[in-house]
mmCIF file of C-alpha atoms in Angstrom:
data_model
loop_
_atom_site.group_PDB
_atom_site.id
_atom_site.type_symbol
_atom_site.label_atom_id
_atom_site.label_comp_id
_atom_site.label_asym_id
_atom_site.label_seq_id
_atom_site.Cartn_x
_atom_site.Cartn_y
_atom_site.Cartn_z
ATOM 1 C CA MET M 1 115.937 -157.132 3.064
ATOM 2 C CA LYS M 2 119.416 -156.074 2.046
ATOM 3 C CA GLN M 3 119.431 -153.267 4.621
ATOM 4 C CA LEU M 4 118.207 -155.672 7.276
ATOM 5 C CA PHE M 5 121.079 -158.033 6.433
ATOM 6 C CA LYS M 6 123.614 -155.192 6.641
ATOM 7 C CA PHE M 7 122.164 -154.062 9.941
ATOM 8 C CA SER M 8 122.279 -157.608 11.254
ATOM 9 C CA LEU M 9 125.874 -158.027 10.094
ATOM 10 C CA MET M 10 126.943 -154.736 11.680
ATOM 11 C CA PHE M 11 125.159 -155.658 14.891
ATOM 12 C CA SER M 12 126.956 -159.001 14.940
ATOM 13 C CA LEU M 13 130.313 -157.343 14.302
ATOM 14 C CA LEU M 14 129.677 -154.833 17.074
ATOM 15 C CA MET M 15 128.768 -157.666 19.416
ATOM 16 C CA VAL M 16 131.955 -159.540 18.528
ATOM 17 C CA ILE M 17 134.040 -156.391 19.026
ATOM 18 C CA SER M 18 132.262 -155.716 22.314
ATOM 19 C CA ILE M 19 132.859 -159.266 23.515
ATOM 20 C CA ASN M 20 136.502 -159.113 22.451
ATOM 21 C CA LEU M 21 137.033 -155.768 24.185
ATOM 22 C CA SER M 22 135.346 -157.110 27.284
ATOM 23 C CA ALA M 23 137.540 -160.214 27.231
ATOM 24 C CA GLN M 24 140.674 -158.113 26.708
ATOM 25 C CA LYS M 25 139.677 -155.817 29.552
ATOM 26 C CA LYS M 26 139.078 -158.808 31.818
ATOM 27 C CA LYS M 27 142.427 -160.278 30.796
ATOM 28 C CA ARG M 28 144.187 -156.978 31.517
ATOM 29 C CA THR M 29 142.440 -156.749 34.880
ATOM 30 C CA GLU M 30 143.469 -160.280 35.801
ATOM 31 C CA LYS M 31 147.008 -159.619 34.622
ATOM 32 C CA SER M 32 147.273 -156.369 36.562
ATOM 33 C CA LYS M 33 145.824 -157.880 39.717
ATOM 34 C CA ALA M 34 148.656 -157.739 42.200
ATOM 35 C CA LEU M 35 149.799 -160.958 43.783
ATOM 36 C CA THR M 36 149.657 -161.179 47.539
ATOM 37 C CA GLU M 37 153.057 -161.584 49.168
ATOM 38 C CA ARG M 38 152.337 -165.241 49.861
ATOM 39 C CA GLU M 39 151.344 -165.797 46.229
ATOM 40 C CA LEU M 40 154.573 -164.088 45.154
ATOM 41 C CA TRP M 41 156.633 -166.339 47.431
ATOM 42 C CA LEU M 42 154.864 -169.448 46.133
ATOM 43 C CA LYS M 43 155.382 -168.348 42.542
ATOM 44 C CA GLU M 44 159.103 -167.772 43.052
ATOM 45 C CA MET M 45 159.554 -170.971 45.040
ATOM 46 C CA ASP M 46 157.781 -172.979 42.349
ATOM 47 C CA LYS M 47 159.880 -171.406 39.610
ATOM 48 C CA MET M 48 163.089 -172.132 41.503
ATOM 49 C CA VAL M 49 162.519 -175.766 42.466
ATOM 50 C CA ARG M 50 160.151 -177.195 39.847
ATOM 51 C CA PRO M 51 162.842 -178.280 37.332
ATOM 52 C CA MET M 52 164.710 -180.193 40.009
ATOM 53 C CA MET M 53 161.694 -181.782 41.719
ATOM 54 C CA TYR M 54 159.975 -182.755 38.473
ATOM 55 C CA SER M 55 163.161 -184.195 36.939
ATOM 56 C CA LEU M 56 163.989 -186.294 39.997
ATOM 57 C CA ALA M 57 160.432 -187.634 40.231
ATOM 58 C CA LYS M 58 160.754 -188.729 36.593
ATOM 59 C CA ASP M 59 164.168 -190.315 37.283
ATOM 60 C CA SER M 60 165.752 -187.823 34.887
ATOM 61 C CA LEU M 61 167.684 -185.405 37.104
ATOM 62 C CA THR M 62 171.089 -186.701 36.045
ATOM 63 C CA VAL M 63 169.998 -186.352 32.420
ATOM 64 C CA LEU M 64 168.447 -182.881 32.562
ATOM 65 C CA MET M 65 170.408 -180.999 35.224
ATOM 66 C CA PRO M 66 173.285 -178.868 33.858
ATOM 67 C CA GLN M 67 176.783 -179.681 35.084
ATOM 68 C CA GLU M 68 178.025 -176.191 35.858
ATOM 69 C CA THR M 69 180.871 -175.718 38.320
ATOM 70 C CA SER M 70 182.898 -172.788 39.583
ATOM 71 C CA ILE M 71 185.508 -171.374 37.222
ATOM 72 C CA ARG M 72 188.015 -172.071 40.016
ATOM 73 C CA VAL M 73 186.727 -175.579 40.760
ATOM 74 C CA ASP M 74 189.208 -177.884 42.516
ATOM 75 C CA ASN M 75 187.970 -181.212 41.112
ATOM 76 C CA LYS M 76 185.308 -180.799 38.450
ATOM 77 C CA ALA M 77 184.465 -184.475 37.982
ATOM 78 C CA ASN M 78 183.953 -185.011 41.701
ATOM 79 C CA ARG M 79 181.928 -181.801 42.142
ATOM 80 C CA VAL M 80 179.589 -182.906 39.359
ATOM 81 C CA LYS M 81 179.165 -186.341 40.933
ATOM 82 C CA VAL M 82 177.964 -184.879 44.233
ATOM 83 C CA GLN M 83 175.788 -182.091 42.815
ATOM 84 C CA TYR M 84 172.678 -184.281 42.686
ATOM 85 C CA LEU M 85 172.612 -185.101 46.390
ATOM 86 C CA GLU M 86 173.569 -181.494 47.037
ATOM 87 C CA VAL M 87 170.556 -180.097 45.191
ATOM 88 C CA LEU M 88 168.238 -182.684 46.728
ATOM 89 C CA GLY M 89 169.151 -181.765 50.292
ATOM 90 C CA ARG M 90 169.090 -178.032 49.738
ATOM 91 C CA VAL M 91 165.767 -177.927 47.933
ATOM 92 C CA LEU M 92 164.015 -180.338 50.291
ATOM 93 C CA SER M 93 165.250 -178.597 53.443
ATOM 94 C CA GLY M 94 164.024 -175.254 52.103
ATOM 95 C CA ILE M 95 160.524 -176.348 51.111
ATOM 96 C CA ALA M 96 160.068 -178.895 53.938
ATOM 97 C CA PRO M 97 157.987 -176.649 56.236
ATOM 98 C CA TRP M 98 155.601 -175.929 53.373
ATOM 99 C CA LEU M 99 155.346 -179.632 52.544
ATOM 100 C CA GLN M 100 154.504 -180.255 56.210
ATOM 101 C CA LEU M 101 151.737 -177.638 56.256
ATOM 102 C CA GLU M 102 148.074 -178.472 55.689
ATOM 103 C CA GLY M 103 145.321 -176.303 54.213
ATOM 104 C CA GLY M 104 145.361 -173.028 52.341
ATOM 105 C CA SER M 105 143.728 -171.981 49.076
ATOM 106 C CA ALA M 106 142.615 -174.660 46.642
ATOM 107 C CA GLU M 107 145.437 -173.667 44.290
ATOM 108 C CA GLU M 108 148.066 -173.911 47.017
ATOM 109 C CA VAL M 109 146.760 -177.264 48.272
ATOM 110 C CA ALA M 110 146.874 -178.661 44.734
ATOM 111 C CA LEU M 111 150.425 -177.373 44.256
ATOM 112 C CA ARG M 112 151.536 -178.832 47.591
ATOM 113 C CA ASN M 113 149.980 -182.199 46.799
ATOM 114 C CA GLN M 114 151.875 -182.259 43.520
ATOM 115 C CA TYR M 115 155.140 -181.453 45.258
ATOM 116 C CA ARG M 116 154.507 -184.069 47.929
ATOM 117 C CA GLN M 117 154.103 -186.697 45.218
ATOM 118 C CA TRP M 118 157.255 -185.526 43.458
ATOM 119 C CA ALA M 119 159.185 -185.458 46.741
ATOM 120 C CA LEU M 120 158.279 -188.998 47.766
ATOM 121 C CA GLN M 121 158.944 -190.443 44.312
ATOM 122 C CA GLY M 122 162.133 -188.418 43.944
ATOM 123 C CA ILE M 123 163.499 -189.548 47.301
ATOM 124 C CA LYS M 124 162.647 -193.135 46.404
ATOM 125 C CA ASN M 125 164.485 -192.783 43.076
ATOM 126 C CA SER M 126 167.514 -191.295 44.813
ATOM 127 C CA LEU M 127 167.760 -194.371 47.047
ATOM 128 C CA ASP M 128 167.122 -196.978 44.343
ATOM 129 C CA SER M 129 170.406 -198.414 43.071
ATOM 130 C CA ASN M 130 168.651 -199.415 39.838
ATOM 131 C CA ALA M 131 167.438 -195.877 39.103
ATOM 132 C CA ARG M 132 169.272 -193.410 36.885
ATOM 133 C CA ASP M 133 169.042 -190.841 39.683
ATOM 134 C CA PHE M 134 170.487 -193.120 42.377
ATOM 135 C CA MET M 135 172.593 -191.024 44.734
ATOM 136 C CA ARG M 136 175.547 -192.414 46.642
ATOM 137 C CA TYR M 137 176.466 -190.981 50.033
ATOM 138 C CA ASP M 138 180.053 -192.278 50.069
ATOM 139 C CA ILE M 139 181.760 -190.386 47.248
ATOM 140 C CA GLY M 140 183.538 -187.789 49.370
ATOM 141 C CA GLY M 141 183.467 -185.455 52.344
ATOM 142 C CA GLN M 142 181.031 -183.067 50.672
ATOM 143 C CA GLN M 143 178.404 -185.773 51.106
ATOM 144 C CA LEU M 144 178.544 -185.259 54.857
ATOM 145 C CA VAL M 145 177.245 -181.750 54.171
ATOM 146 C CA ASP M 146 174.643 -182.861 51.660
ATOM 147 C CA ALA M 147 173.340 -185.710 53.826
ATOM 148 C CA SER M 148 172.791 -183.271 56.678
ATOM 149 C CA PHE M 149 170.503 -181.120 54.529
ATOM 150 C CA VAL M 150 168.514 -184.219 53.563
ATOM 151 C CA ALA M 151 168.305 -185.077 57.276
ATOM 152 C CA TYR M 152 167.249 -181.491 58.008
ATOM 153 C CA ALA M 153 164.411 -181.801 55.491
ATOM 154 C CA PHE M 154 162.960 -184.824 57.280
ATOM 155 C CA ILE M 155 163.313 -183.126 60.660
ATOM 156 C CA ARG M 156 161.431 -180.103 59.362
ATOM 157 C CA ALA M 157 158.827 -182.219 57.591
ATOM 158 C CA PRO M 158 158.094 -185.455 59.480
ATOM 159 C CA TRP M 159 155.298 -185.943 56.929
ATOM 160 C CA LEU M 160 157.983 -187.022 54.473
ATOM 161 C CA TRP M 161 159.238 -189.719 56.829
ATOM 162 C CA GLU M 162 155.749 -190.896 57.759
ATOM 163 C CA ASN M 163 154.752 -191.283 54.105
ATOM 164 C CA LEU M 164 157.988 -192.778 52.802
ATOM 165 C CA ASP M 165 157.865 -196.543 52.248
ATOM 166 C CA GLN M 166 159.700 -198.685 54.796
ATOM 167 C CA LYS M 167 162.331 -199.902 52.348
ATOM 168 C CA SER M 168 163.269 -196.343 51.455
ATOM 169 C CA GLN M 169 163.341 -195.385 55.141
ATOM 170 C CA THR M 170 165.847 -198.163 55.822
ATOM 171 C CA LEU M 171 167.983 -197.199 52.823
ATOM 172 C CA LEU M 172 167.965 -193.533 53.871
ATOM 173 C CA VAL M 173 169.085 -194.337 57.402
ATOM 174 C CA LYS M 174 171.917 -196.532 56.101
ATOM 175 C CA SER M 175 172.937 -193.833 53.622
ATOM 176 C CA ILE M 176 173.119 -191.141 56.299
ATOM 177 C CA GLN M 177 175.029 -193.481 58.618
ATOM 178 C CA THR M 178 177.500 -194.050 55.763
ATOM 179 C CA THR M 179 178.713 -190.444 56.056
ATOM 180 C CA ARG M 180 180.159 -191.191 59.508
ATOM 181 C CA ARG M 181 183.276 -192.383 57.661
ATOM 182 C CA PHE M 182 184.093 -188.785 56.729
ATOM 183 C CA LYS M 183 185.996 -186.596 59.152
ATOM 184 C CA PRO M 184 184.340 -183.159 59.264
ATOM 185 C CA VAL M 185 186.430 -180.063 58.618
ATOM 186 C CA PHE M 186 187.162 -178.267 61.919
ATOM 187 C CA SER M 187 184.518 -175.628 61.254
ATOM 188 C CA ASN M 188 180.746 -175.379 60.887
ATOM 189 C CA TRP M 189 181.058 -178.877 59.391
ATOM 190 C CA LEU M 190 180.891 -180.283 62.925
ATOM 191 C CA LEU M 191 177.223 -179.318 62.838
ATOM 192 C CA PHE M 192 176.634 -181.409 59.713
ATOM 193 C CA SER M 193 177.735 -184.515 61.606
ATOM 194 C CA ALA M 194 175.567 -183.480 64.549
ATOM 195 C CA MET M 195 172.500 -182.908 62.354
ATOM 196 C CA ASN M 196 172.787 -186.396 60.892
ATOM 197 C CA GLU M 197 172.835 -187.826 64.421
ATOM 198 C CA ALA M 198 169.901 -185.598 65.423
ATOM 199 C CA PHE M 199 167.924 -187.068 62.536
ATOM 200 C CA LEU M 200 168.638 -190.601 63.785
ATOM 201 C CA ALA M 201 167.697 -189.603 67.326
ATOM 202 C CA LYS M 202 164.439 -187.985 66.231
ATOM 203 C CA PHE M 203 163.223 -191.039 64.340
ATOM 204 C CA GLY M 204 164.158 -193.581 66.986
ATOM 205 C CA TYR M 205 167.500 -194.923 65.758
ATOM 206 C CA GLU M 206 170.747 -195.335 67.659
ATOM 207 C CA TRP M 207 172.648 -192.071 67.564
ATOM 208 C CA ASP M 208 176.175 -191.023 68.460
ATOM 209 C CA VAL M 209 175.915 -188.736 71.485
ATOM 210 C CA MET M 210 179.601 -187.814 71.232
ATOM 211 C CA ARG M 211 179.291 -186.377 67.708
ATOM 212 C CA VAL M 212 176.490 -184.128 68.874
ATOM 213 C CA ASP M 213 178.169 -183.155 72.148
ATOM 214 C CA TYR M 214 181.464 -182.387 70.415
ATOM 215 C CA ALA M 215 179.765 -180.044 67.952
ATOM 216 C CA LEU M 216 177.778 -178.243 70.647
ATOM 217 C CA GLN M 217 180.740 -177.866 72.990
ATOM 218 C CA GLN M 218 183.085 -176.708 70.242
ATOM 219 C CA LEU M 219 180.645 -174.120 68.912
ATOM 220 C CA GLU M 220 180.333 -172.823 72.462
ATOM 221 C CA GLN M 221 184.113 -172.314 72.429
ATOM 222 C CA TRP M 222 183.848 -170.465 69.128
ATOM 223 C CA TYR M 223 181.233 -167.968 70.314
ATOM 224 C CA VAL M 224 182.674 -164.441 69.972
ATOM 225 C CA GLY M 225 179.838 -162.247 71.246
ATOM 226 C CA ASP M 226 176.920 -160.171 69.989
ATOM 227 C CA GLY M 227 175.125 -163.301 68.781
ATOM 228 C CA MET M 228 177.915 -164.457 66.468
ATOM 229 C CA TYR M 229 180.264 -167.423 66.245
ATOM 230 C CA LYS M 230 183.601 -168.026 64.584
ATOM 231 C CA ASP M 231 183.469 -170.562 61.777
ATOM 232 C CA GLY M 232 186.410 -172.550 63.060
ATOM 233 C CA THR M 233 189.492 -171.053 64.691
ATOM 234 C CA THR M 234 189.183 -167.606 63.072
ATOM 235 C CA TYR M 235 186.310 -165.180 62.636
ATOM 236 C CA ALA M 236 185.115 -164.187 59.155
ATOM 237 C CA PHE M 237 182.545 -161.552 58.267
ATOM 238 C CA ASP M 238 180.405 -163.738 56.040
ATOM 239 C CA TYR M 239 176.946 -165.300 56.284
ATOM 240 C CA TYR M 240 177.848 -168.694 57.742
ATOM 241 C CA ASN M 241 176.223 -167.753 61.038
ATOM 242 C CA SER M 242 173.021 -167.704 58.981
ATOM 243 C CA TYR M 243 173.699 -170.305 56.273
ATOM 244 C CA VAL M 244 174.441 -172.993 58.856
ATOM 245 C CA ILE M 245 175.459 -172.164 62.416
ATOM 246 C CA HIS M 246 172.363 -170.601 63.998
ATOM 247 C CA PRO M 247 169.670 -172.673 62.245
ATOM 248 C CA TYR M 248 171.579 -175.905 62.846
ATOM 249 C CA LEU M 249 172.303 -175.149 66.490
ATOM 250 C CA ALA M 250 168.660 -174.301 67.179
ATOM 251 C CA THR M 251 167.335 -177.443 65.502
ATOM 252 C CA ILE M 252 169.901 -179.834 66.975
ATOM 253 C CA MET M 253 169.335 -178.411 70.446
ATOM 254 C CA ASN M 254 165.557 -178.717 70.139
ATOM 255 C CA ILE M 255 165.955 -182.444 69.441
ATOM 256 C CA VAL M 256 168.655 -183.075 72.039
ATOM 257 C CA LYS M 257 166.528 -181.407 74.731
ATOM 258 C CA THR M 258 163.955 -184.163 74.292
ATOM 259 C CA LYS M 259 166.638 -186.756 75.098
ATOM 260 C CA THR M 260 168.482 -185.184 78.036
ATOM 261 C CA ASN M 261 168.342 -182.238 80.456
ATOM 262 C CA SER M 262 172.101 -181.774 80.507
ATOM 263 C CA TYR M 263 172.051 -178.987 77.900
ATOM 264 C CA ASN M 264 169.406 -176.741 79.469
ATOM 265 C CA GLN M 265 171.831 -173.939 80.307
ATOM 266 C CA MET M 266 173.424 -174.033 76.860
ATOM 267 C CA ALA M 267 169.985 -174.120 75.232
ATOM 268 C CA GLU M 268 169.052 -170.850 76.912
ATOM 269 C CA LYS M 269 172.268 -169.215 75.676
ATOM 270 C CA ILE M 270 171.617 -170.433 72.135
ATOM 271 C CA LYS M 271 168.069 -169.042 72.266
ATOM 272 C CA LYS M 272 169.255 -165.575 73.302
ATOM 273 C CA ARG M 273 172.006 -165.581 70.681
ATOM 274 C CA ASN M 274 169.469 -166.680 68.043
ATOM 275 C CA GLU M 275 167.361 -163.655 68.932
ATOM 276 C CA ARG M 276 170.225 -161.165 68.872
ATOM 277 C CA TYR M 277 171.525 -162.398 65.527
ATOM 278 C CA ALA M 278 167.991 -162.201 64.084
ATOM 279 C CA VAL M 279 167.945 -158.507 65.006
ATOM 280 C CA ILE M 280 171.292 -157.990 63.266
ATOM 281 C CA GLN M 281 170.128 -159.927 60.217
ATOM 282 C CA GLU M 282 166.996 -157.822 59.810
ATOM 283 C CA ARG M 283 169.074 -154.624 59.982
ATOM 284 C CA LEU M 284 171.363 -155.901 57.219
ATOM 285 C CA ILE M 285 168.491 -155.815 54.718
ATOM 286 C CA ASN M 286 168.515 -152.449 52.945
ATOM 287 C CA ALA M 287 165.377 -150.531 51.998
ATOM 288 C CA ASP M 288 165.581 -151.924 48.441
ATOM 289 C CA GLY M 289 166.228 -155.524 49.471
ATOM 290 C CA THR M 290 169.978 -155.436 48.847
ATOM 291 C CA PHE M 291 172.453 -156.489 51.524
ATOM 292 C CA PRO M 292 176.250 -156.371 51.961
ATOM 293 C CA ALA M 293 177.914 -158.703 49.453
ATOM 294 C CA THR M 294 180.693 -159.918 51.706
ATOM 295 C CA GLY M 295 182.289 -163.279 52.377
ATOM 296 C CA ARG M 296 182.218 -166.637 50.648
ATOM 297 C CA SER M 297 179.249 -168.602 49.281
ATOM 298 C CA LEU M 298 177.376 -165.530 48.083
ATOM 299 C CA ILE M 299 175.793 -167.583 45.292
ATOM 300 C CA TYR M 300 173.423 -168.907 47.962
ATOM 301 C CA ARG M 301 171.517 -165.655 47.387
ATOM 302 C CA GLY M 302 168.569 -165.336 49.789
ATOM 303 C CA ALA M 303 169.972 -168.045 52.061
ATOM 304 C CA ALA M 304 172.043 -165.247 53.568
ATOM 305 C CA PHE M 305 168.874 -164.874 55.656
ATOM 306 C CA HIS M 306 168.312 -168.549 56.377
ATOM 307 C CA HIS M 307 168.441 -167.773 60.101
ATOM 308 C CA LEU M 308 165.930 -164.927 59.961
ATOM 309 C CA ALA M 309 163.539 -167.030 57.871
ATOM 310 C CA ASP M 310 163.985 -169.982 60.234
ATOM 311 C CA MET M 311 163.251 -167.815 63.277
ATOM 312 C CA ALA M 312 160.095 -166.481 61.622
ATOM 313 C CA TRP M 313 158.906 -169.982 60.695
ATOM 314 C CA ARG M 314 159.557 -171.306 64.204
ATOM 315 C CA LYS M 315 157.747 -168.263 65.654
ATOM 316 C CA ALA M 316 160.880 -167.522 67.649
ATOM 317 C CA LEU M 317 161.438 -163.889 66.609
ATOM 318 C CA PRO M 318 162.565 -161.542 69.410
ATOM 319 C CA LYS M 319 160.238 -158.810 70.661
ATOM 320 C CA GLU M 320 162.150 -156.205 68.628
ATOM 321 C CA LEU M 321 160.975 -157.761 65.357
ATOM 322 C CA SER M 322 157.346 -158.001 64.301
ATOM 323 C CA PRO M 323 156.474 -160.859 61.930
ATOM 324 C CA GLU M 324 155.127 -158.426 59.353
ATOM 325 C CA GLN M 325 158.297 -156.310 59.196
ATOM 326 C CA VAL M 326 160.348 -159.491 58.725
ATOM 327 C CA ARG M 327 157.948 -160.579 55.973
ATOM 328 C CA GLY M 328 158.459 -157.270 54.195
ATOM 329 C CA ALA M 329 162.230 -157.453 54.499
ATOM 330 C CA LEU M 330 162.427 -161.035 53.239
ATOM 331 C CA THR M 331 160.045 -160.272 50.378
ATOM 332 C CA ALA M 332 162.361 -157.449 49.322
ATOM 333 C CA VAL M 333 165.345 -159.837 49.375
ATOM 334 C CA ILE M 334 163.470 -162.418 47.302
ATOM 335 C CA LYS M 335 162.526 -159.820 44.692
ATOM 336 C CA LYS M 336 166.032 -158.396 44.512
ATOM 337 C CA THR M 337 167.864 -161.719 44.288
ATOM 338 C CA VAL M 338 165.727 -163.067 41.439
ATOM 339 C CA GLU M 339 165.039 -159.924 39.413
ATOM 340 C CA SER M 340 168.091 -160.132 37.167
ATOM 341 C CA PRO M 341 167.251 -161.565 33.721
ATOM 342 C CA THR M 342 170.267 -163.873 34.085
ATOM 343 C CA THR M 343 169.143 -165.400 37.399
ATOM 344 C CA TYR M 344 168.083 -168.483 35.437
ATOM 345 C CA LYS M 345 169.512 -170.202 32.398
ATOM 346 C CA ASN M 346 167.199 -172.744 30.785
ATOM 347 C CA ASN M 347 165.139 -172.626 34.014
ATOM 348 C CA TRP M 348 168.073 -173.545 36.278
ATOM 349 C CA LEU M 349 169.699 -171.162 38.752
ATOM 350 C CA THR M 350 172.955 -169.633 37.588
ATOM 351 C CA LEU M 351 176.040 -169.206 39.759
ATOM 352 C CA GLY M 352 175.905 -165.677 41.118
ATOM 353 C CA LEU M 353 174.286 -163.371 43.649
ATOM 354 C CA TYR M 354 172.517 -161.010 41.224
ATOM 355 C CA GLY M 355 172.122 -163.005 38.051
ATOM 356 C CA SER M 356 174.975 -164.927 36.464
ATOM 357 C CA GLN M 357 178.261 -163.872 38.076
ATOM 358 C CA PRO M 358 180.714 -166.769 37.576
ATOM 359 C CA ASN M 359 183.604 -165.041 39.317
ATOM 360 C CA ILE M 360 181.686 -164.879 42.615
ATOM 361 C CA ALA M 361 181.461 -168.680 42.868
ATOM 362 C CA ASP M 362 183.846 -170.516 45.201
ATOM 363 C CA PHE M 363 185.925 -173.581 44.300
ATOM 364 C CA TYR M 364 183.414 -175.964 45.905
ATOM 365 C CA ASN M 365 180.360 -174.645 44.067
ATOM 366 C CA ASN M 366 178.463 -176.679 41.491
ATOM 367 C CA GLN M 367 175.015 -176.516 39.886
ATOM 368 C CA GLY M 368 173.388 -177.789 43.077
ATOM 369 C CA SER M 369 174.988 -175.192 45.346
ATOM 370 C CA PRO M 370 172.824 -172.092 44.662
ATOM 371 C CA TYR M 371 169.694 -174.004 45.655
ATOM 372 C CA LEU M 372 170.387 -173.276 49.300
ATOM 373 C CA ALA M 373 168.538 -170.098 48.273
ATOM 374 C CA THR M 374 165.314 -172.023 48.967
ATOM 375 C CA ALA M 375 165.984 -171.529 52.699
ATOM 376 C CA ILE M 376 164.431 -168.076 52.470
ATOM 377 C CA PHE M 377 161.054 -169.695 51.752
ATOM 378 C CA LEU M 378 160.809 -171.393 55.182
ATOM 379 C CA PRO M 379 157.966 -169.119 56.411
ATOM 380 C CA LEU M 380 155.707 -170.658 53.763
ATOM 381 C CA GLY M 381 155.367 -173.344 56.423
ATOM 382 C CA LEU M 382 153.188 -170.902 58.382
ATOM 383 C CA PRO M 383 149.473 -170.862 57.439
ATOM 384 C CA GLU M 384 148.126 -167.807 55.645
ATOM 385 C CA THR M 385 146.174 -166.945 58.830
ATOM 386 C CA ASP M 386 149.387 -166.565 60.841
ATOM 387 C CA ALA M 387 150.441 -163.041 61.784
ATOM 388 C CA PHE M 388 153.465 -163.374 59.496
ATOM 389 C CA TRP M 389 151.137 -163.401 56.494
ATOM 390 C CA ALA M 390 147.897 -161.891 57.811
ATOM 391 C CA ASN M 391 149.155 -158.708 59.466
ATOM 392 C CA ALA M 392 149.200 -155.470 57.478
ATOM 393 C CA PRO M 393 152.536 -154.538 55.856
ATOM 394 C CA ALA M 394 155.055 -152.759 58.067
ATOM 395 C CA LYS M 395 158.359 -151.037 57.394
ATOM 396 C CA TRP M 396 161.498 -152.909 58.317
ATOM 397 C CA SER M 397 164.412 -151.230 60.071
ATOM 398 C CA ALA M 398 166.252 -149.885 57.022
ATOM 399 C CA GLN M 399 163.057 -148.323 55.657
ATOM 400 C CA LYS M 400 162.364 -146.628 58.966
ATOM 401 C CA VAL M 401 165.888 -145.315 59.496
ATOM 402 C CA TRP M 402 166.491 -144.098 55.947
ATOM 403 C CA SER M 403 163.131 -142.359 55.680
ATOM 404 C CA GLY M 404 164.016 -140.253 58.686
ATOM 405 C CA GLU M 405 161.784 -141.883 61.262
ATOM 406 C CA ASP M 406 162.884 -141.774 64.862
ATOM 407 C CA PHE M 407 164.330 -145.144 65.741
ATOM 408 C CA PRO M 408 165.503 -147.005 68.863
ATOM 409 C CA ASN M 409 169.232 -147.142 69.535
ATOM 410 C CA ASP M 410 171.114 -150.380 69.098
ATOM 411 C CA HIS M 411 173.936 -151.877 71.135
ATOM 412 C CA GLY M 412 175.823 -155.132 71.229
ATOM 413 C CA ALA M 413 175.100 -157.971 73.636
ATOM 414 C CA ASP M 414 177.819 -160.275 74.950
ATOM 415 C CA LEU M 415 175.604 -163.292 75.806
ATOM 416 C CA ARG M 416 178.474 -165.538 76.864
#
């Protein structure tokens, strides 16, 4: 009887050990299972924007969001005041195409539904003068910029407008109209004014044709060739052609074309320049996902490729670029720009390009500024069945060239 008990006990222990080993093996297998590229993008997007979206939905953004500014800030108090509208516009405009999308895996649908709820409640809170997270649009000129990104979000995701309550719609329109009091800087800022008017035009409100025409005509004067524009009266080798100029021009023109035929010739020029600059952008991405750290606003991280991501999402890539090679290049940029252990501090993005690098920040940067980085996630607005996601991986230009593959020659294009 004693031996039987010992045998039974040993058998039970062996079974427990076996079950534990099996569970550990299963856990290791699940842990080692590689994420698909889309799953990786969703994971990084969620990590980046969740603190902001959740806090705003709970009317706690002004309580929980850090108040970091550049070490060379010009007016700290004012920069902190506007950071909340700044982060709202940048995050929403980056994730808007994904919010607009329908379908996908059960996990992705559930995540999107959660974000849709947070977005609608957060926008409502931002417009409610009785809420802690109420956001004014009349504090200063920076709000002209921030309002345009909010407008951009609604243009990219009409679902947001269609599901926003009527009171909030009215308040949003009045808020965006409020920014007309600010004179834009004679630079890419002209496009911020134009985007606000494009928003009004798209959703059936009276819009200022002159503000749009002035921006389009002036940018035409600033075109310098090879798909690139000056940002004002002088040319700078930075990423503003991607941060703002090309994506804004393409979107504004797409809306204006539905209102008048007078810009058809200009629209064709913009399209060709969009394509050429997309080719240049893709070639700027090194084999390891790094890219030249030149010019101002580098803390926008992956938004250096806002234009390339926008072209991929709009399915407007030129014939020289396959969707899958662009996917690979952008994935490499995402990995590189978030891999530093100091990319986040208490779950919020730090000011820097590769982790926390305070000295890189410009005088106008605050805690909301780096969230323009969400622009790289625009292709999440394409379904997983689209060629961008479904096609087999392919090398991008830098990988081909620097592995010794034969490669087509490149030459500039005037496109005036």
